[in-house]
Backbone as a chain_set.jsonl record, in Angstrom:
{"seq": "SIITHFFVTVNHIQTSIKGKCIKAGCDGKLDSDKKFDKCGVCGGDNQSCKKISGMFTNSGYNFVVTLPTGASNIDIRQRGYRGMVSDENYLAVKNRHGKYLLNGNYVVSAVERDLLLKGTLLRYSGTSTYVEILQATRPLQEPLTVEVISFGMNYFCPKYFPPNK", "coords": {"N": [[16.013, -0.278, 3.637], [18.076, -3.115, 4.011], [19.365, -6.019, 2.571], [21.512, -8.629, 3.207], [23.554, -11.093, 1.932], [25.692, -13.504, 2.711], [27.986, -16.06, 1.999], [29.21, -17.495, 4.423], [31.039, -18.883, 7.168], [32.025, -20.182, 10.381], [35.188, -18.91, 11.071], [37.433, -19.803, 12.482], [38.133, -22.766, 14.225], [38.057, -24.172, 17.404], [39.7, -26.597, 19.28], [40.15, -29.027, 21.837], [42.987, -30.473, 23.142], [44.303, -32.683, 25.312], [43.464, -30.974, 27.344], [44.372, -28.519, 26.506], [43.661, -25.665, 24.632], [43.482, -25.532, 21.193], [43.868, -23.873, 18.142], [42.2, -24.287, 15.02], [42.115, -24.135, 11.485], [39.818, -23.34, 8.742], [40.35, -25.376, 7.045], [40.541, -27.577, 8.573], [42.923, -28.225, 9.747], [45.211, -28.284, 12.457], [46.447, -25.398, 14.151], [46.294, -23.879, 11.846], [45.915, -20.963, 9.847], [44.017, -20.528, 7.976], [41.044, -19.132, 6.616], [37.492, -18.849, 5.959], [36.44, -17.111, 3.094], [34.326, -14.314, 2.046], [32.77, -15.579, 0.201], [32.568, -18.137, 1.008], [34.661, -19.856, 0.548], [37.303, -21.798, 1.582], [40.275, -20.385, 2.555], [40.07, -18.708, 0.43], [39.997, -15.875, -1.918], [37.97, -14.023, -2.087], [37.084, -13.813, -4.701], [35.424, -15.571, -6.031], [32.781, -14.975, -6.041], [30.357, -12.368, -6.522], [29.381, -9.031, -5.623], [26.083, -7.949, -5.515], [23.701, -5.44, -5.875], [20.7, -3.513, -5.46], [17.525, -1.825, -5.864], [14.223, -1.859, -4.609], [11.044, -0.571, -5.352], [8.462, -1.195, -5.546], [5.329, -2.292, -4.184], [4.237, -5.407, -2.671], [5.257, -8.791, -3.548], [8.682, -9.201, -4.146], [11.256, -10.451, -6.12], [14.369, -11.688, -4.926], [16.621, -13.553, -4.753], [17.518, -16.821, -5.972], [18.272, -19.574, -4.134], [20.451, -22.147, -4.743], [20.204, -25.779, -4.978], [22.172, -27.449, -2.624], [23.366, -25.187, -1.601], [24.866, -23.733, 1.245], [25.565, -22.664, 4.656], [24.04, -20.328, 4.867], [23.129, -16.981, 5.29], [21.001, -14.578, 5.61], [20.044, -11.263, 5.836], [17.765, -8.747, 6.741], [17.6, -5.502, 7.24], [15.957, -3.074, 9.241], [14.551, -0.155, 7.821], [16.253, 2.831, 8.229], [16.794, 2.151, 10.905], [14.394, 1.302, 11.983], [12.174, -0.999, 13.607], [9.958, -2.154, 12.384], [9.558, -1.861, 9.081], [7.851, -2.327, 7.072], [8.777, -4.117, 5.184], [9.536, -7.432, 4.472], [11.133, -10.642, 4.739], [10.536, -13.415, 2.572], [9.993, -16.833, 1.699], [9.938, -19.319, -0.785], [9.276, -22.582, -2.209], [10.509, -24.667, -4.962], [8.222, -25.215, -6.344], [6.666, -23.051, -6.1], [5.277, -22.73, -3.764], [4.696, -20.991, -0.797], [6.814, -21.064, 1.974], [7.435, -19.515, 4.033], [6.162, -16.57, 5.314], [4.073, -16.144, 3.375], [1.242, -15.352, 1.217], [0.639, -12.763, 2.047], [0.832, -12.754, 4.824], [2.7, -12.411, 7.704], [5.231, -13.733, 9.907], [5.702, -12.868, 13.166], [7.168, -13.964, 15.183], [10.009, -16.011, 16.191], [10.938, -18.782, 14.154], [11.465, -22.201, 13.233], [12.171, -23.967, 10.348], [11.954, -27.114, 8.966], [13.337, -28.501, 6.265], [13.427, -31.037, 4.248], [15.501, -32.263, 5.781], [17.191, -30.123, 6.215], [17.682, -27.482, 8.402], [16.121, -24.446, 8.608], [16.435, -21.416, 10.042], [14.513, -18.795, 11.331], [14.225, -15.456, 12.322], [11.922, -14.011, 12.814], [9.652, -11.196, 12.451], [9.707, -9.224, 14.328], [12.069, -8.031, 15.115], [14.946, -5.835, 14.995], [16.803, -6.542, 13.035], [15.978, -8.712, 10.614], [16.422, -12.134, 10.249], [17.506, -14.927, 8.35], [18.656, -18.144, 8.351], [20.747, -20.966, 7.541], [22.789, -23.776, 8.015], [23.461, -26.288, 6.998], [23.597, -28.029, 3.794], [21.203, -27.129, 1.292], [18.525, -29.171, 0.17], [16.928, -28.764, -1.921], [16.193, -26.186, -4.346], [15.546, -22.831, -3.209], [13.511, -19.941, -3.289], [14.079, -16.638, -2.473], [12.316, -13.865, -1.434], [11.184, -10.466, -1.036], [8.602, -9.119, 0.723], [6.83, -6.242, 0.348], [4.912, -3.993, 2.026], [4.428, -1.327, 1.99], [5.441, 1.812, 0.546], [8.11, 1.961, 1.059], [11.648, 1.993, 0.528], [13.703, -0.707, -0.474], [16.753, -2.128, -0.351], [18.53, -4.596, -1.737], [21.428, -6.532, -0.949], [23.769, -8.903, -1.729], [25.842, -11.843, -2.058], [26.157, -13.726, -4.565], [27.403, -16.783, -6.148], [29.939, -16.431, -8.696], [29.334, -16.791, -12.18]], "CA": [[16.223, -1.622, 4.149], [19.2, -3.762, 3.356], [19.482, -7.467, 2.743], [22.881, -9.03, 2.963], [23.683, -12.54, 1.811], [27.083, -13.912, 2.7], [28.269, -17.471, 2.193], [30.3, -17.514, 5.394], [30.897, -19.803, 8.283], [32.993, -19.894, 11.437], [36.521, -18.84, 10.484], [38.373, -20.629, 13.228], [37.558, -23.791, 15.084], [38.97, -24.472, 18.502], [39.535, -27.935, 19.818], [40.93, -29.217, 23.059], [43.815, -31.673, 23.173], [44.9, -32.789, 26.645], [43.091, -29.807, 28.129], [44.912, -27.293, 25.916], [42.851, -25.191, 23.519], [44.299, -25.35, 19.996], [43.135, -23.301, 17.019], [42.237, -24.996, 13.743], [41.561, -23.324, 10.405], [38.668, -23.904, 8.03], [40.819, -26.577, 6.355], [40.528, -28.667, 9.534], [44.273, -28.485, 10.235], [45.561, -27.592, 13.693], [47.322, -24.226, 14.027], [46.151, -23.271, 10.52], [45.317, -19.628, 9.835], [43.085, -20.409, 6.851], [39.695, -18.676, 6.948], [36.542, -18.772, 4.862], [36.226, -15.757, 2.593], [32.908, -13.951, 2.012], [32.082, -16.483, -0.721], [32.505, -19.454, 1.619], [35.78, -20.666, 0.087], [38.363, -21.882, 2.581], [41.515, -19.828, 2.023], [39.761, -17.988, -0.806], [40.375, -14.465, -2.04], [36.737, -13.253, -2.337], [36.907, -13.611, -6.136], [34.533, -16.565, -6.633], [31.417, -14.461, -6.028], [30.341, -10.924, -6.744], [28.372, -8.295, -4.871], [24.986, -7.428, -6.326], [22.783, -4.627, -5.085], [19.67, -2.848, -6.242], [16.499, -1.18, -5.054], [12.825, -2.137, -4.934], [10.116, 0.501, -4.984], [7.099, -1.71, -5.731], [4.759, -3.07, -3.087], [3.984, -6.799, -3.035], [6.4, -9.692, -3.484], [9.78, -8.845, -5.038], [12.299, -11.472, -6.197], [15.709, -11.296, -4.494], [17.617, -14.521, -5.197], [17.214, -18.24, -5.844], [19.352, -20.328, -3.503], [20.464, -23.434, -5.432], [20.415, -27.018, -4.234], [23.553, -27.557, -2.163], [23.812, -23.959, -0.923], [24.977, -23.928, 2.69], [26.056, -21.506, 5.406], [23.202, -19.219, 4.404], [22.882, -15.941, 6.286], [20.318, -13.478, 4.93], [19.607, -10.275, 6.832], [16.977, -7.614, 6.272], [17.66, -4.489, 8.296], [14.89, -2.082, 9.209], [14.854, 1.129, 7.203], [16.633, 3.874, 9.191], [16.784, 1.636, 12.268], [13.048, 0.948, 12.445], [11.914, -2.428, 13.77], [9.004, -2.514, 11.332], [9.619, -0.934, 7.956], [6.887, -2.861, 6.108], [9.472, -5.009, 4.253], [9.776, -8.678, 5.193], [11.623, -11.764, 3.953], [9.605, -14.496, 2.253], [10.677, -17.958, 1.068], [9.063, -20.313, -1.414], [9.985, -23.723, -2.784], [10.588, -24.665, -6.432], [6.869, -25.341, -6.893], [5.981, -21.78, -5.891], [4.553, -22.728, -2.493], [5.374, -20.21, 0.237], [7.171, -21.767, 3.199], [7.606, -18.474, 5.04], [5.581, -15.252, 5.033], [3.309, -16.145, 2.127], [-0.153, -14.887, 1.206], [0.582, -11.473, 2.757], [0.796, -12.979, 6.27], [4.083, -12.534, 8.163], [5.438, -14.312, 11.231], [6.417, -11.947, 14.055], [7.982, -14.721, 16.141], [11.046, -16.899, 15.683], [10.443, -20.07, 13.646], [12.391, -23.135, 12.61], [11.555, -24.73, 9.267], [12.732, -28.285, 8.597], [13.105, -28.72, 4.841], [14.145, -32.211, 3.76], [16.71, -32.475, 6.562], [17.916, -28.869, 6.442], [16.988, -26.585, 9.315], [16.144, -23.034, 8.25], [16.044, -20.647, 11.233], [13.988, -17.471, 10.996], [14.156, -14.634, 13.533], [10.639, -13.332, 12.965], [9.663, -9.811, 11.97], [9.663, -8.273, 15.44], [13.428, -7.652, 15.482], [15.556, -4.784, 14.169], [17.377, -7.236, 11.887], [15.282, -9.959, 10.286], [17.496, -13.057, 9.876], [17.178, -16.249, 7.832], [19.933, -18.851, 8.336], [20.852, -22.423, 7.453], [24.194, -24.163, 7.899], [23.586, -27.497, 6.179], [23.234, -27.826, 2.386], [19.797, -27.235, 0.888], [18.229, -30.344, -0.637], [16.173, -28.277, -3.079], [16.346, -24.733, -4.458], [14.559, -21.978, -2.55], [13.468, -18.567, -3.776], [13.933, -15.628, -1.426], [11.663, -12.65, -1.896], [10.84, -9.485, -0.013], [7.245, -8.6, 0.592], [6.773, -4.835, 0.747], [3.532, -3.562, 2.238], [4.325, 0.119, 1.786], [6.279, 2.336, -0.521], [9.478, 2.117, 1.538], [12.663, 1.44, -0.346], [14.374, -1.91, 0.011], [17.972, -2.274, -1.142], [19.166, -5.882, -1.458], [22.85, -6.732, -1.203], [24.116, -10.282, -1.443], [27.025, -12.297, -2.754], [25.966, -15.029, -5.212], [28.606, -17.265, -6.829], [30.154, -15.998, -10.076], [28.983, -17.832, -13.164]], "C": [[17.334, -2.283, 3.36], [19.129, -5.252, 3.616], [20.915, -7.828, 2.41], [22.94, -10.543, 2.95], [25.165, -12.855, 1.719], [27.137, -15.423, 2.806], [29.471, -17.532, 3.13], [30.02, -18.556, 6.458], [31.94, -19.43, 9.33], [34.397, -19.949, 10.843], [37.549, -19.694, 11.212], [37.609, -21.581, 14.135], [38.558, -23.995, 16.213], [38.66, -25.864, 19.011], [40.431, -28.066, 21.044], [41.671, -30.54, 22.974], [44.56, -31.663, 24.5], [44.663, -31.519, 27.454], [43.609, -28.491, 27.59], [44.083, -26.926, 24.687], [43.762, -24.892, 22.328], [43.405, -24.888, 18.852], [43.278, -24.202, 15.791], [41.588, -24.103, 12.695], [40.382, -24.009, 9.745], [39.046, -25.158, 7.25], [40.889, -27.784, 7.281], [41.894, -28.998, 10.103], [44.543, -27.659, 11.486], [46.579, -26.491, 13.422], [47.309, -23.604, 12.631], [45.482, -21.903, 10.654], [44.31, -19.46, 8.699], [41.689, -20.061, 7.348], [38.81, -18.783, 5.72], [36.461, -17.326, 4.4], [34.726, -15.482, 2.526], [32.096, -14.847, 1.083], [31.973, -17.899, -0.171], [33.615, -20.386, 1.182], [36.883, -20.626, 1.139], [39.678, -21.416, 1.962], [41.32, -19.036, 0.746], [40.132, -16.52, -0.756], [39.184, -13.564, -2.39], [36.453, -13.034, -3.822], [35.912, -14.575, -6.773], [33.064, -16.17, -6.544], [31.485, -12.959, -6.254], [29.209, -10.295, -5.956], [27.342, -7.743, -5.849], [24.101, -6.605, -5.415], [21.796, -3.949, -6.017], [18.647, -2.243, -5.311], [15.114, -1.58, -5.552], [11.979, -0.948, -4.517], [8.672, 0.047, -5.112], [6.609, -2.442, -4.494], [4.447, -4.471, -3.6], [5.255, -7.621, -2.914], [7.421, -9.329, -4.552], [10.857, -9.921, -4.965], [13.632, -10.896, -5.728], [16.742, -12.251, -5.075], [17.032, -15.923, -5.114], [18.448, -18.916, -5.268], [19.352, -21.72, -4.118], [20.564, -24.618, -4.474], [21.893, -27.087, -3.862], [24.083, -26.308, -1.483], [23.829, -24.214, 0.579], [25.538, -22.67, 3.332], [25.343, -20.234, 4.972], [22.945, -18.257, 5.552], [22.307, -14.733, 5.55], [19.769, -12.548, 5.994], [18.875, -9.137, 6.15], [16.913, -6.621, 7.416], [16.537, -3.484, 8.122], [15.363, -0.757, 8.638], [15.09, 2.181, 8.278], [16.486, 3.418, 10.642], [15.423, 1.244, 12.81], [12.926, -0.563, 12.599], [10.977, -2.902, 12.666], [9.048, -1.465, 10.232], [8.706, -1.366, 6.815], [7.54, -3.646, 4.975], [9.87, -6.264, 5.018], [10.274, -9.758, 4.236], [10.514, -12.781, 3.728], [10.393, -15.581, 1.522], [9.642, -18.874, 0.441], [9.902, -21.417, -2.043], [9.928, -23.667, -4.312], [9.233, -24.798, -7.107], [6.056, -24.069, -6.701], [5.177, -21.703, -4.606], [5.355, -21.949, -1.453], [5.575, -21.053, 1.489], [7.282, -20.794, 4.363], [7.019, -17.163, 4.52], [4.898, -15.162, 3.666], [1.903, -15.613, 2.315], [-0.365, -13.63, 2.052], [0.383, -11.62, 4.264], [2.24, -13.201, 6.722], [4.139, -13.059, 9.592], [6.274, -13.363, 12.081], [7.383, -12.674, 14.979], [8.999, -15.608, 15.433], [10.441, -18.231, 15.268], [11.599, -20.899, 13.116], [11.617, -23.909, 11.556], [12.472, -25.894, 8.929], [12.371, -28.642, 7.163], [13.983, -29.85, 4.334], [15.492, -32.387, 4.457], [17.551, -31.235, 6.812], [17.076, -27.966, 7.328], [17.208, -25.146, 8.877], [15.603, -22.274, 9.448], [15.642, -19.248, 10.806], [13.748, -16.686, 12.277], [12.777, -14.071, 13.824], [10.782, -11.87, 12.574], [9.756, -8.782, 13.085], [11.049, -7.865, 15.942], [13.941, -6.567, 14.54], [16.15, -5.38, 12.897], [16.645, -8.559, 11.723], [16.331, -10.911, 9.712], [16.922, -14.397, 9.43], [18.502, -16.99, 7.668], [19.758, -20.355, 8.173], [22.329, -22.756, 7.314], [24.378, -25.359, 6.972], [23.131, -27.232, 4.747], [21.732, -27.993, 2.137], [19.621, -28.458, -0.004], [17.387, -30.002, -1.86], [16.362, -26.768, -3.159], [15.219, -23.998, -3.736], [14.646, -20.579, -3.141], [13.223, -17.638, -2.6], [13.337, -14.382, -2.068], [11.533, -11.687, -0.725], [9.432, -9.026, -0.299], [7.249, -7.186, 1.166], [5.316, -4.421, 0.841], [3.343, -2.077, 1.98], [5.191, 0.539, 0.63], [7.705, 2.603, -0.035], [10.442, 1.486, 0.552], [13.33, 0.252, 0.32], [15.566, -2.14, -0.901], [18.623, -3.614, -0.837], [20.654, -5.837, -1.758], [23.151, -8.167, -0.829], [25.273, -10.686, -2.328], [26.777, -13.671, -3.373], [27.26, -15.482, -5.88], [28.71, -16.673, -8.228], [29.791, -17.135, -11.001], [30.066, -17.96, -14.199]], "O": [[17.5, -2.024, 2.168], [18.868, -5.692, 4.736], [21.458, -7.357, 1.411], [22.43, -11.198, 3.858], [25.816, -12.5, 0.737], [26.417, -16.014, 3.612], [30.614, -17.61, 2.679], [28.896, -19.036, 6.611], [32.661, -18.447, 9.159], [34.755, -20.925, 10.184], [38.449, -20.247, 10.581], [36.585, -21.234, 14.723], [39.768, -23.989, 15.989], [37.5, -26.251, 19.152], [41.361, -27.283, 21.235], [41.069, -31.593, 22.763], [45.344, -30.756, 24.779], [45.553, -31.047, 28.162], [43.315, -27.439, 28.159], [43.834, -27.76, 23.817], [44.698, -24.099, 22.437], [42.328, -25.439, 18.625], [44.33, -24.797, 15.556], [40.622, -23.397, 12.986], [39.991, -25.111, 10.128], [38.172, -25.92, 6.838], [41.248, -28.881, 6.854], [42.024, -29.955, 10.867], [44.159, -26.493, 11.571], [47.459, -26.635, 12.573], [48.233, -22.872, 12.278], [44.588, -21.718, 11.481], [43.804, -18.359, 8.483], [41.207, -20.602, 8.344], [39.295, -18.806, 4.588], [36.419, -16.413, 5.224], [33.931, -16.338, 2.913], [30.868, -14.873, 1.165], [31.363, -18.766, -0.797], [33.53, -21.591, 1.417], [37.339, -19.554, 1.535], [40.139, -21.979, 0.969], [42.287, -18.724, 0.052], [40.525, -15.989, 0.282], [39.367, -12.471, -2.926], [35.661, -12.159, -4.171], [35.581, -14.417, -7.948], [32.191, -16.948, -6.931], [32.558, -12.36, -6.182], [28.206, -10.943, -5.658], [27.686, -7.151, -6.872], [23.785, -7.028, -4.303], [22.037, -3.829, -7.218], [18.872, -2.156, -4.104], [14.864, -1.633, -6.756], [12.181, -0.383, -3.443], [7.753, 0.813, -4.821], [7.381, -3.135, -3.831], [4.397, -4.701, -4.808], [6.214, -7.208, -2.262], [7.075, -9.169, -5.722], [11.32, -10.267, -3.878], [13.99, -9.771, -6.078], [17.639, -11.828, -5.804], [16.157, -16.19, -4.29], [19.534, -18.841, -5.841], [18.344, -22.42, -4.028], [20.957, -24.472, -3.317], [22.761, -26.814, -4.691], [25.138, -26.352, -0.851], [22.917, -24.838, 1.12], [25.935, -21.73, 2.643], [25.969, -19.2, 4.741], [22.586, -18.673, 6.653], [23.046, -13.96, 4.94], [19.11, -12.986, 6.938], [19.308, -8.63, 5.115], [16.259, -6.862, 8.431], [16.205, -3.091, 7.004], [16.462, -0.297, 8.947], [14.236, 2.402, 9.137], [16.099, 4.204, 11.507], [15.307, 0.887, 13.983], [13.504, -1.32, 11.819], [11.202, -3.96, 12.08], [8.627, -0.325, 10.427], [8.786, -0.822, 5.714], [6.934, -3.825, 3.919], [10.472, -6.176, 6.088], [9.887, -9.789, 3.068], [9.658, -12.982, 4.59], [11.35, -15.281, 0.808], [8.608, -19.172, 1.04], [11.074, -21.223, -2.366], [9.366, -22.733, -4.884], [9.102, -24.529, -8.301], [4.891, -24.009, -7.094], [4.469, -20.723, -4.376], [6.541, -22.209, -1.249], [4.64, -21.671, 1.998], [7.231, -21.19, 5.528], [7.346, -16.713, 3.422], [5.124, -14.22, 2.906], [1.435, -15.446, 3.441], [-1.405, -13.458, 2.687], [-0.166, -10.728, 4.911], [2.929, -14.073, 6.193], [3.216, -12.857, 10.381], [7.427, -13.085, 11.751], [8.317, -12.066, 15.503], [8.871, -15.913, 14.248], [9.547, -18.752, 15.934], [12.587, -20.363, 12.613], [10.542, -24.443, 11.829], [13.649, -25.686, 8.636], [11.241, -29.038, 6.877], [15.156, -29.639, 4.025], [16.506, -32.632, 3.802], [18.532, -31.297, 7.553], [15.905, -27.714, 7.044], [18.345, -24.683, 8.787], [14.449, -22.458, 9.834], [16.336, -18.598, 10.025], [13.135, -17.196, 13.214], [12.489, -13.695, 14.96], [11.891, -11.368, 12.39], [9.872, -7.587, 12.814], [11.185, -7.403, 17.074], [13.434, -6.401, 13.43], [16.023, -4.807, 11.815], [16.695, -9.419, 12.602], [17.055, -10.542, 8.788], [15.991, -14.93, 10.034], [19.379, -16.532, 6.935], [18.762, -20.935, 8.604], [23.046, -22.086, 6.57], [25.363, -25.423, 6.236], [22.358, -26.304, 4.509], [21.086, -28.878, 2.698], [20.476, -28.747, -0.841], [17.162, -30.847, -2.727], [16.66, -26.13, -2.149], [14.089, -24.481, -3.663], [15.734, -20.096, -3.454], [12.282, -17.825, -1.829], [13.801, -13.915, -3.108], [11.748, -12.058, 0.429], [9.107, -8.602, -1.408], [7.622, -6.968, 2.319], [4.575, -4.489, -0.14], [2.219, -1.619, 1.774], [5.623, -0.289, -0.171], [8.429, 3.386, -0.649], [10.089, 0.554, -0.171], [13.497, 0.221, 1.539], [15.397, -2.329, -2.105], [19.22, -3.766, 0.229], [21.087, -5.182, -2.706], [22.823, -8.603, 0.274], [25.646, -9.955, -3.246], [27.145, -14.684, -2.779], [28.13, -14.655, -6.153], [27.693, -16.436, -8.879], [29.926, -18.306, -10.645], [29.956, -18.781, -15.11]]}, "num_chains": 1, "name": "protein.A"}
C-alpha cells in the first residue's frame, strides 16, 4: 500500500474576459505560466519539501504524519496493495487531543464522508475504493494526525512530501 501526500493545487486557472478564455498562473496573473510545485509553492523548484518514505509491518494504528495548523491543499492517498480494493490498511485521523475524527476505535467508514473541522472541509472517499483519498483545500485551523490502521500483516509504504525544516 502506498500513501502519497502532495501539497499541490490547480496549476492553471482559466477565466473568461469578454467571452474569451484566458489562462492565469498560480500567481493570479493573466497569461502567466507559473505553476505550483509539489510542495505547493507558486513558481517553486520542489526544494522546499522533501520526500519521505518507509514501511509499516505492525498491525494496529501507525503514525504517518502530523498536518500543522495552516496546512492547505491536502491530498493524501492510500492505494490498495497490489491493486486490491481492500488490503486491510485504512487512513485514520485524530485531533490534537487524541480524539479520532475518522476511522477510530477499529471501526472504518466504507462510504464517502465530509468532515467539517472548524470551517475546513475534509473530504474522505471511504474504504470501498481502490484509492482511499483524504482531501482539504482550505487551511486547517488545528493540527491533525494522520495514521494508518492495519488489520492484517500487509505491508504499508507511506510516501509524502512534508515541508523541509
